[in-house]
Short mmCIF file of C-alpha atoms and ligand atoms in Angstrom, two decimals:
data_model
loop_
_atom_site.label_atom_id
_atom_site.label_comp_id
_atom_site.label_asym_id
_atom_site.label_seq_id
_atom_site.Cartn_x
_atom_site.Cartn_y
_atom_site.Cartn_z
CA MET A 15 -16.91 -34.91 -39.07
CA ILE A 16 -15.17 -35.23 -35.78
CA HIS A 17 -14.69 -32.28 -33.50
CA LYS A 18 -13.21 -33.31 -30.19
CA LYS A 19 -13.18 -30.92 -27.29
CA GLN A 20 -9.74 -30.83 -25.78
CA SER A 21 -7.29 -28.32 -24.44
CA TYR A 22 -4.42 -27.53 -26.75
CA PRO A 23 -1.02 -26.73 -25.38
CA GLN A 24 -0.23 -23.12 -24.80
CA ILE A 25 2.33 -23.16 -27.59
CA ALA A 26 -0.36 -23.76 -30.18
CA LYS A 27 -2.34 -20.82 -28.90
CA ILE A 28 0.74 -18.61 -28.98
CA LEU A 29 1.45 -19.80 -32.46
CA VAL A 30 -2.01 -18.95 -33.65
CA ALA A 31 -1.74 -15.55 -32.01
CA LEU A 32 1.50 -15.00 -33.91
CA VAL A 33 -0.09 -15.99 -37.17
CA VAL A 34 -3.05 -13.73 -36.50
CA LEU A 35 -0.72 -10.88 -35.59
CA SER A 36 1.26 -11.33 -38.76
CA PHE A 37 -1.74 -10.55 -40.89
CA THR A 38 -3.51 -7.94 -38.86
CA ALA A 39 -1.35 -5.50 -40.78
CA CYS A 40 -3.09 -6.54 -43.94
CA LYS A 41 -6.78 -5.70 -44.29
CA SER A 42 -9.44 -8.31 -44.93
CA VAL A 43 -9.32 -9.92 -48.34
CA ASN A 44 -9.97 -7.27 -50.92
CA GLN A 45 -10.10 -8.50 -54.46
CA LYS A 46 -10.13 -5.04 -55.98
CA ASN A 47 -6.62 -4.41 -54.69
CA THR A 48 -5.29 -7.76 -55.81
CA MET A 49 -4.17 -8.31 -59.36
CA GLU A 50 -4.93 -11.78 -60.67
CA VAL A 51 -1.36 -12.92 -61.15
CA GLY A 52 -1.64 -16.68 -60.86
CA LEU A 53 -1.13 -18.46 -57.56
CA LYS A 54 2.08 -20.24 -58.56
CA ASN A 55 3.76 -16.96 -59.45
CA VAL A 56 3.67 -15.61 -55.93
CA SER A 57 4.41 -18.86 -54.09
CA GLU A 58 7.65 -20.14 -52.61
CA PHE A 59 6.43 -23.73 -52.82
CA PRO A 60 4.51 -25.70 -55.49
CA ILE A 61 0.82 -24.99 -55.87
CA GLY A 62 -1.07 -27.97 -57.18
CA THR A 63 -4.46 -29.09 -58.28
CA ALA A 64 -6.01 -32.48 -58.61
CA ILE A 65 -7.93 -32.84 -61.83
CA ASN A 66 -9.40 -35.26 -64.31
CA ILE A 67 -6.99 -35.18 -67.25
CA ASN A 68 -9.57 -35.71 -70.01
CA LYS A 69 -11.77 -32.97 -68.64
CA LEU A 70 -8.74 -30.69 -68.47
CA ILE A 71 -7.42 -31.16 -71.98
CA ASN A 72 -10.88 -30.88 -73.53
CA ASP A 73 -11.78 -27.59 -71.90
CA GLN A 74 -9.70 -24.64 -73.09
CA GLU A 75 -11.00 -22.28 -70.42
CA LEU A 76 -10.25 -24.74 -67.63
CA MET A 77 -6.82 -25.41 -69.06
CA ALA A 78 -5.96 -21.72 -69.26
CA LEU A 79 -6.79 -21.33 -65.57
CA GLN A 80 -4.86 -24.48 -64.68
CA LEU A 81 -1.81 -23.23 -66.54
CA SER A 82 -1.84 -19.78 -65.03
CA ASN A 83 -2.24 -20.90 -61.43
CA PHE A 84 -0.58 -24.27 -60.88
CA ASN A 85 2.84 -25.85 -61.17
CA SER A 86 1.97 -29.23 -59.66
CA ILE A 87 -0.68 -31.67 -60.82
CA THR A 88 -2.34 -34.73 -59.31
CA ALA A 89 -4.84 -37.05 -60.98
CA THR A 90 -8.14 -37.15 -59.06
CA SER A 91 -8.66 -40.79 -59.97
CA ASP A 92 -6.78 -41.67 -63.15
CA MET A 93 -3.73 -42.98 -61.32
CA LYS A 94 -5.53 -45.14 -58.76
CA MET A 95 -5.31 -48.94 -58.91
CA GLN A 96 -8.87 -49.19 -60.18
CA SER A 97 -7.85 -47.16 -63.26
CA ILE A 98 -4.37 -48.59 -63.77
CA LEU A 99 -5.28 -52.26 -63.42
CA PRO A 100 -9.05 -52.70 -63.84
CA ALA A 101 -8.67 -56.37 -64.80
CA GLU A 102 -5.95 -58.96 -64.27
CA ASN A 103 -2.85 -58.30 -66.41
CA GLN A 104 -4.57 -55.41 -68.19
CA PHE A 105 -2.48 -52.43 -67.32
CA ASN A 106 -4.00 -49.23 -68.57
CA TRP A 107 -1.31 -46.55 -68.66
CA LYS A 108 -3.03 -44.23 -71.11
CA LYS A 109 -4.38 -41.60 -68.74
CA ALA A 110 -1.31 -41.63 -66.52
CA ASP A 111 0.84 -41.16 -69.63
CA THR A 112 -1.39 -38.32 -70.78
CA ILE A 113 -1.10 -36.50 -67.49
CA LEU A 114 2.66 -37.06 -67.50
CA TYR A 115 2.87 -35.63 -71.02
CA TYR A 116 0.84 -32.60 -69.91
CA ALA A 117 2.95 -32.09 -66.80
CA LYS A 118 6.22 -32.30 -68.75
CA LYS A 119 5.02 -30.05 -71.52
CA HIS A 120 3.95 -27.37 -69.08
CA ASN A 121 6.76 -27.80 -66.62
CA GLN A 122 4.55 -28.97 -63.76
CA ARG A 123 5.40 -31.43 -61.03
CA LEU A 124 3.47 -34.69 -61.34
CA PHE A 125 2.36 -36.10 -58.01
CA GLY A 126 1.21 -39.73 -57.87
CA HIS A 127 -2.09 -40.44 -56.12
CA ASN A 128 -2.16 -43.22 -55.00
CA LEU A 129 -0.62 -46.70 -54.78
CA ILE A 130 -2.66 -48.49 -52.10
CA TRP A 131 -6.15 -47.34 -51.12
CA HIS A 132 -8.89 -49.67 -49.92
CA SER A 133 -11.45 -47.65 -51.82
CA SER A 134 -9.77 -48.14 -55.16
CA THR A 135 -8.76 -51.77 -54.93
CA PRO A 136 -10.30 -53.50 -57.97
CA LYS A 137 -12.90 -56.17 -57.32
CA TRP A 138 -10.84 -58.79 -59.11
CA VAL A 139 -7.93 -58.23 -56.69
CA GLU A 140 -10.23 -58.58 -53.68
CA GLU A 141 -11.76 -61.75 -55.10
CA LYS A 142 -8.46 -63.37 -56.01
CA GLY A 143 -6.72 -62.22 -52.84
CA ALA A 144 -9.55 -63.23 -50.52
CA ASN A 145 -8.26 -66.76 -50.04
CA ASP A 146 -4.67 -66.35 -51.09
CA SER A 147 -2.60 -63.96 -49.00
CA ALA A 148 0.64 -65.30 -50.50
CA TRP A 149 -0.53 -64.28 -53.98
CA LEU A 150 -1.78 -60.94 -52.67
CA GLY A 151 1.55 -60.11 -51.03
CA GLU A 152 3.41 -60.85 -54.26
CA PHE A 153 0.83 -58.95 -56.27
CA MET A 154 1.26 -55.82 -54.19
CA LYS A 155 5.03 -55.99 -54.51
CA GLU A 156 4.95 -56.48 -58.28
CA TYR A 157 2.29 -53.83 -58.81
CA ILE A 158 4.24 -51.18 -56.92
CA HIS A 159 7.56 -52.17 -58.49
CA LYS A 160 6.13 -52.09 -61.97
CA TYR A 161 4.11 -48.88 -61.55
CA VAL A 162 6.62 -46.78 -59.63
CA GLY A 163 9.42 -48.20 -61.78
CA ARG A 164 7.64 -47.17 -64.96
CA TYR A 165 7.43 -43.57 -63.77
CA LYS A 166 10.81 -43.48 -62.03
CA GLY A 167 12.21 -39.98 -62.15
CA LYS A 168 8.96 -38.73 -63.69
CA VAL A 169 6.51 -38.85 -60.82
CA ALA A 170 8.10 -36.67 -58.13
CA GLY A 171 6.26 -38.09 -55.14
CA TRP A 172 3.58 -40.61 -54.26
CA ASP A 173 0.77 -41.06 -51.81
CA VAL A 174 1.96 -44.58 -51.10
CA VAL A 175 -0.85 -45.54 -48.76
CA ASN A 176 -4.06 -43.55 -48.48
CA GLU A 177 -6.48 -43.52 -45.55
CA ALA A 178 -5.20 -46.52 -43.59
CA PHE A 179 -6.81 -45.26 -40.37
CA GLU A 180 -10.50 -45.17 -39.49
CA SER A 181 -12.28 -41.88 -40.27
CA ALA A 182 -12.35 -41.04 -36.55
CA GLY A 183 -10.11 -42.12 -33.67
CA GLY A 184 -6.79 -43.92 -33.79
CA GLU A 185 -7.55 -47.42 -35.05
CA TYR A 186 -6.14 -48.88 -38.22
CA ARG A 187 -8.92 -49.13 -40.78
CA LYS A 188 -10.06 -52.72 -41.16
CA THR A 189 -9.61 -52.83 -44.89
CA PHE A 190 -9.14 -55.74 -47.22
CA TRP A 191 -5.37 -55.11 -47.00
CA TYR A 192 -5.37 -54.91 -43.21
CA ASN A 193 -7.47 -58.04 -42.89
CA ASN A 194 -4.88 -59.94 -44.89
CA PHE A 195 -1.63 -58.56 -43.48
CA GLY A 196 -2.38 -56.48 -40.41
CA LYS A 197 -0.65 -53.10 -40.44
CA ASP A 198 2.49 -54.56 -42.11
CA TYR A 199 1.12 -53.91 -45.58
CA ILE A 200 1.70 -50.19 -45.03
CA ALA A 201 5.44 -50.47 -44.29
CA ASN A 202 5.82 -52.96 -47.14
CA ALA A 203 4.20 -50.60 -49.62
CA PHE A 204 6.71 -47.89 -48.68
CA ARG A 205 9.63 -50.33 -49.00
CA TYR A 206 8.53 -51.47 -52.45
CA ALA A 207 8.00 -47.92 -53.68
CA HIS A 208 11.44 -46.89 -52.44
CA GLU A 209 13.05 -49.91 -54.11
CA ALA A 210 11.48 -48.89 -57.41
CA ASP A 211 12.40 -45.21 -57.22
CA PRO A 212 14.82 -44.22 -54.44
CA ASP A 213 14.42 -40.53 -55.30
CA ALA A 214 10.63 -40.35 -55.13
CA VAL A 215 9.20 -38.55 -52.09
CA LEU A 216 6.92 -41.00 -50.31
CA PHE A 217 3.85 -39.87 -48.38
CA TYR A 218 1.29 -41.28 -46.03
CA ASN A 219 -1.96 -39.40 -46.80
CA ASP A 220 -5.16 -39.11 -44.75
CA PHE A 221 -8.15 -36.92 -43.86
CA ASN A 222 -9.43 -35.51 -40.56
CA ILE A 223 -5.89 -35.52 -39.13
CA GLU A 224 -5.98 -31.72 -39.01
CA ARG A 225 -8.87 -31.84 -36.54
CA ASP A 226 -8.97 -35.24 -34.83
CA THR A 227 -5.99 -35.32 -32.50
CA THR A 228 -6.43 -38.98 -31.63
CA LYS A 229 -6.19 -39.87 -35.30
CA LEU A 230 -3.23 -37.55 -35.85
CA ASN A 231 -1.39 -39.08 -32.90
CA ALA A 232 -1.95 -42.57 -34.28
CA VAL A 233 -0.52 -41.53 -37.64
CA LEU A 234 2.46 -39.86 -35.95
CA LYS A 235 3.05 -42.99 -33.86
CA MET A 236 3.20 -45.01 -37.06
CA VAL A 237 5.62 -42.49 -38.56
CA GLU A 238 7.89 -42.76 -35.52
CA GLU A 239 7.82 -46.55 -35.74
CA PHE A 240 8.72 -46.33 -39.42
CA LYS A 241 11.62 -44.01 -38.69
CA LYS A 242 12.94 -46.36 -35.99
CA GLU A 243 12.65 -49.37 -38.27
CA GLY A 244 14.13 -47.60 -41.28
CA VAL A 245 10.93 -47.73 -43.33
CA PRO A 246 11.37 -45.12 -46.08
CA ILE A 247 8.66 -42.56 -45.37
CA HIS A 248 9.35 -38.96 -46.35
CA GLY A 249 6.13 -37.05 -45.93
CA ILE A 250 2.71 -36.65 -44.38
CA GLY A 251 -0.21 -35.62 -46.56
CA PHE A 252 -2.95 -33.65 -44.85
CA GLN A 253 -5.88 -33.99 -47.24
CA MET A 254 -7.39 -30.93 -45.55
CA HIS A 255 -10.99 -31.34 -46.61
CA ILE A 256 -12.12 -28.84 -44.02
CA ARG A 257 -15.24 -26.94 -43.04
CA MET A 258 -15.74 -23.31 -42.21
CA ASP A 259 -16.10 -24.27 -38.56
CA THR A 260 -12.91 -26.34 -38.34
CA PRO A 261 -11.01 -24.23 -35.79
CA ASP A 262 -7.82 -22.63 -37.11
CA GLU A 263 -6.10 -23.17 -33.77
CA VAL A 264 -6.66 -26.91 -34.03
CA ILE A 265 -5.28 -26.93 -37.57
CA ALA A 266 -2.25 -24.92 -36.40
CA TYR A 267 -1.64 -27.35 -33.56
CA SER A 268 -1.81 -30.35 -35.90
CA LEU A 269 0.53 -28.83 -38.47
CA GLU A 270 3.02 -27.96 -35.73
CA LYS A 271 2.97 -31.52 -34.37
CA ALA A 272 3.34 -33.10 -37.79
CA ALA A 273 6.10 -30.71 -38.81
CA ALA A 274 8.03 -31.73 -35.67
CA THR A 275 8.64 -35.11 -37.34
CA GLY A 276 10.93 -33.31 -39.79
CA LEU A 277 9.06 -34.89 -42.72
CA GLN A 278 7.69 -33.10 -45.77
CA ILE A 279 4.20 -31.72 -45.21
CA HIS A 280 1.78 -31.64 -48.15
CA LEU A 281 -1.67 -30.09 -47.95
CA SER A 282 -2.77 -32.54 -50.55
CA GLU A 283 -6.53 -32.22 -51.23
CA VAL A 284 -7.63 -28.83 -49.95
CA ASP A 285 -11.23 -27.65 -50.07
CA ILE A 286 -13.40 -25.72 -47.60
CA ILE A 287 -17.13 -26.35 -47.23
CA PHE A 288 -19.99 -24.61 -45.40
CA ASN A 289 -22.28 -27.59 -44.90
CA SER A 290 -21.42 -30.73 -43.01
CA HIS A 291 -21.57 -34.51 -43.42
CA ASN A 292 -20.87 -37.78 -41.65
CA ASP A 293 -17.85 -38.74 -43.80
CA GLU A 294 -19.98 -41.27 -45.68
CA ARG A 295 -21.18 -41.28 -49.29
CA LEU A 296 -24.52 -39.39 -49.53
CA GLY A 297 -24.05 -38.37 -45.90
CA GLY A 298 -24.38 -34.62 -46.45
CA ILE A 299 -26.18 -32.36 -43.98
CA GLU A 300 -27.27 -29.31 -45.94
CA ASN A 301 -27.65 -26.36 -43.59
CA PHE A 302 -26.96 -23.82 -46.34
CA SER A 303 -28.64 -24.04 -49.71
CA SER A 304 -27.34 -20.74 -51.05
CA ILE A 305 -24.26 -18.65 -50.54
CA THR A 306 -24.25 -15.01 -49.43
CA THR A 307 -21.64 -12.30 -49.93
CA GLU A 308 -20.69 -12.59 -46.26
CA MET A 309 -20.17 -16.33 -46.59
CA LYS A 310 -17.96 -15.82 -49.61
CA GLN A 311 -15.89 -13.29 -47.71
CA ALA A 312 -15.59 -15.57 -44.68
CA GLN A 313 -14.39 -18.38 -46.94
CA ALA A 314 -11.79 -16.05 -48.42
CA GLU A 315 -10.46 -15.38 -44.92
CA LYS A 316 -10.40 -19.09 -44.15
CA TYR A 317 -8.39 -19.83 -47.29
CA LYS A 318 -6.02 -16.99 -46.51
CA ASN A 319 -5.50 -18.17 -42.93
CA LEU A 320 -4.89 -21.74 -44.03
CA VAL A 321 -2.19 -20.72 -46.49
CA LEU A 322 -0.63 -18.41 -43.91
CA MET A 323 -0.60 -21.10 -41.23
CA TYR A 324 1.16 -23.45 -43.63
CA ARG A 325 3.76 -20.81 -44.43
CA LYS A 326 4.30 -19.81 -40.80
CA ILE A 327 4.26 -23.19 -39.14
CA VAL A 328 5.83 -25.59 -41.61
CA PRO A 329 9.56 -24.94 -42.01
CA LYS A 330 10.50 -23.96 -45.54
CA LYS A 331 12.48 -27.10 -46.25
CA GLN A 332 9.45 -29.21 -45.33
CA GLN A 333 6.96 -27.33 -47.51
CA TYR A 334 6.12 -29.83 -50.22
CA GLY A 335 3.26 -27.63 -51.37
CA ILE A 336 -0.45 -26.96 -51.27
CA THR A 337 -2.74 -28.87 -53.63
CA VAL A 338 -6.44 -28.11 -54.04
CA TRP A 339 -8.82 -30.94 -54.93
CA ASP A 340 -10.33 -29.68 -58.19
CA PHE A 341 -10.31 -25.92 -58.39
CA THR A 342 -13.84 -25.04 -59.52
CA ASP A 343 -17.13 -25.48 -57.67
CA ARG A 344 -18.47 -26.85 -60.94
CA ASP A 345 -16.11 -29.82 -60.84
CA SER A 346 -15.73 -30.46 -57.11
CA TRP A 347 -16.48 -33.97 -55.77
CA ILE A 348 -18.37 -32.65 -52.76
CA LYS A 349 -21.85 -32.22 -54.23
CA GLY A 350 -22.00 -35.64 -55.87
CA PHE A 351 -20.37 -37.56 -53.07
CA PHE A 352 -22.29 -36.09 -50.15
CA ASN A 353 -25.40 -35.25 -52.16
CA MET A 354 -25.58 -31.67 -50.95
CA LYS A 355 -24.99 -28.20 -52.27
CA ASP A 356 -21.73 -26.50 -51.42
CA TRP A 357 -19.07 -24.10 -52.70
CA PRO A 358 -15.76 -25.69 -51.70
CA THR A 359 -13.19 -24.28 -54.12
CA ILE A 360 -11.57 -21.07 -55.34
CA TYR A 361 -13.43 -20.72 -58.69
CA ASP A 362 -17.21 -20.70 -59.07
CA ASP A 363 -19.51 -22.72 -61.34
CA ASP A 364 -18.82 -20.29 -64.19
CA LEU A 365 -15.07 -20.57 -63.73
CA LYS A 366 -14.82 -17.09 -62.28
CA PRO A 367 -12.42 -16.50 -59.37
CA LYS A 368 -14.25 -16.33 -56.04
CA PRO A 369 -13.22 -14.21 -53.05
CA ALA A 370 -11.66 -17.50 -51.89
CA TYR A 371 -9.23 -17.23 -54.80
CA TYR A 372 -8.12 -13.79 -53.66
CA GLY A 373 -7.89 -15.03 -50.10
CA PHE A 374 -5.56 -17.83 -51.22
CA LEU A 375 -3.53 -15.33 -53.23
CA GLU A 376 -3.20 -12.94 -50.32
CA GLY A 377 -2.22 -15.78 -48.03
CA LEU A 378 0.68 -16.43 -50.39
CA LYS A 379 1.64 -12.79 -50.74
CA VAL A 380 1.54 -11.47 -47.17
CA LYS A 381 5.03 -11.09 -45.79
CA THR A 382 5.83 -13.53 -43.03
CA GLU A 383 8.95 -14.19 -41.00
CA LYS A 384 11.04 -16.84 -42.71
CA LYS A 385 11.31 -20.16 -40.90
O1 LIG H 25 -12.45 -36.73 -56.17
C1 LIG H 25 -12.35 -38.14 -56.39
C2 LIG H 25 -13.62 -38.62 -57.06
O2 LIG H 25 -13.75 -38.03 -58.32
C3 LIG H 25 -13.57 -40.14 -57.17
O3 LIG H 25 -14.80 -40.60 -57.67
C4 LIG H 25 -13.30 -40.77 -55.81
C5 LIG H 25 -13.13 -42.28 -55.91
O4 LIG H 25 -12.00 -42.62 -56.66
O5 LIG H 25 -12.13 -40.24 -55.24
C6 LIG H 25 -12.16 -38.85 -55.05
O6 LIG H 25 -10.95 -38.43 -54.47
C7 LIG H 25 -10.71 -38.82 -53.13
C8 LIG H 25 -9.23 -39.06 -52.96
O7 LIG H 25 -8.78 -39.99 -53.90
C9 LIG H 25 -8.89 -39.50 -51.56
N1 LIG H 25 -9.39 -38.58 -50.59
C10 LIG H 25 -10.80 -38.23 -50.72
C11 LIG H 25 -11.09 -37.74 -52.13
C12 LIG H 25 -12.51 -37.26 -52.26
O8 LIG H 25 -13.38 -38.35 -52.10
#
């Protein structure tokens, strides 16, 4: 993870002070005083979770929690290219249709994740496209037209391109797509998605932009270019996979800068970990192998502060929502991906609400000045 030392403008510090002031009135997170009412019921903006649809519909306890807390849903992986088109001409809509059915039935917003992501480009596309950029360009256009067109008016918004910048710093990621088209593939993906569904809210989504200012600036530069050129981009997704030591003032500064674009801001994949890693698969650094009461309480405060910063800093009309990436420690991707223990979410391994849950809830409930 990248933590750059730099001085943040005074305004960010003032802003953080304001946020802090606004919740000094309320005591530290106290679950005994907080009724479990369901996050969505106390929120002014959608509260989402990413989830595996088969796991969800086959687990009554999980489903009950999902239904009581969330009014927006994202597929963790079932709507990625690898799942939708695993082999040439073999579209597999089943899971996307199932999640759409679930979302409609329970009156939840369906958010599409994602259209173009280097990490989920099927092998057959890479092989066929390797020596045939003309085919690849056409393929991308047809794929997006067909996919977004199929769910026109049903999927509310899309992560059109995911993680097009290097993990750290401001360079475009040298992906298969970039190597074929340079950065133009990004703008094209947005154009195609907009052609297929002019009402869908279109996002660029990435990680580390809440803490790595060089990376954030590169993304914002791209956004400005898009706006000048009339490329239809409507939102910025902060994945927000953060750590306990990611400074709140840096997060506040980043949200403020991104919100200044006037675009929708989505906290799209929130989780908060104690351990660290190098951003790579199996790259976990396990400093903590068990969790104490104090750690749980500190995580609750971190969740509360994050929600409050979003509410205070992002103007209401730009609040697309907060989405957590899986909502139980049992199901979180962190342990498997980084090969380390951790406790990233708001429910524990036994599906019991953690202090983090009550922190999130309080963050939603505390009165703030309207923006
Ligand atoms: O949580 C997802 C995990 O189950 C998948 O195996 C993985 C690969 O498709 O993707 C994970 O989700 C990622 C998301 O799509 C993009 N940002 C990072 C997420 C965590 O790796």
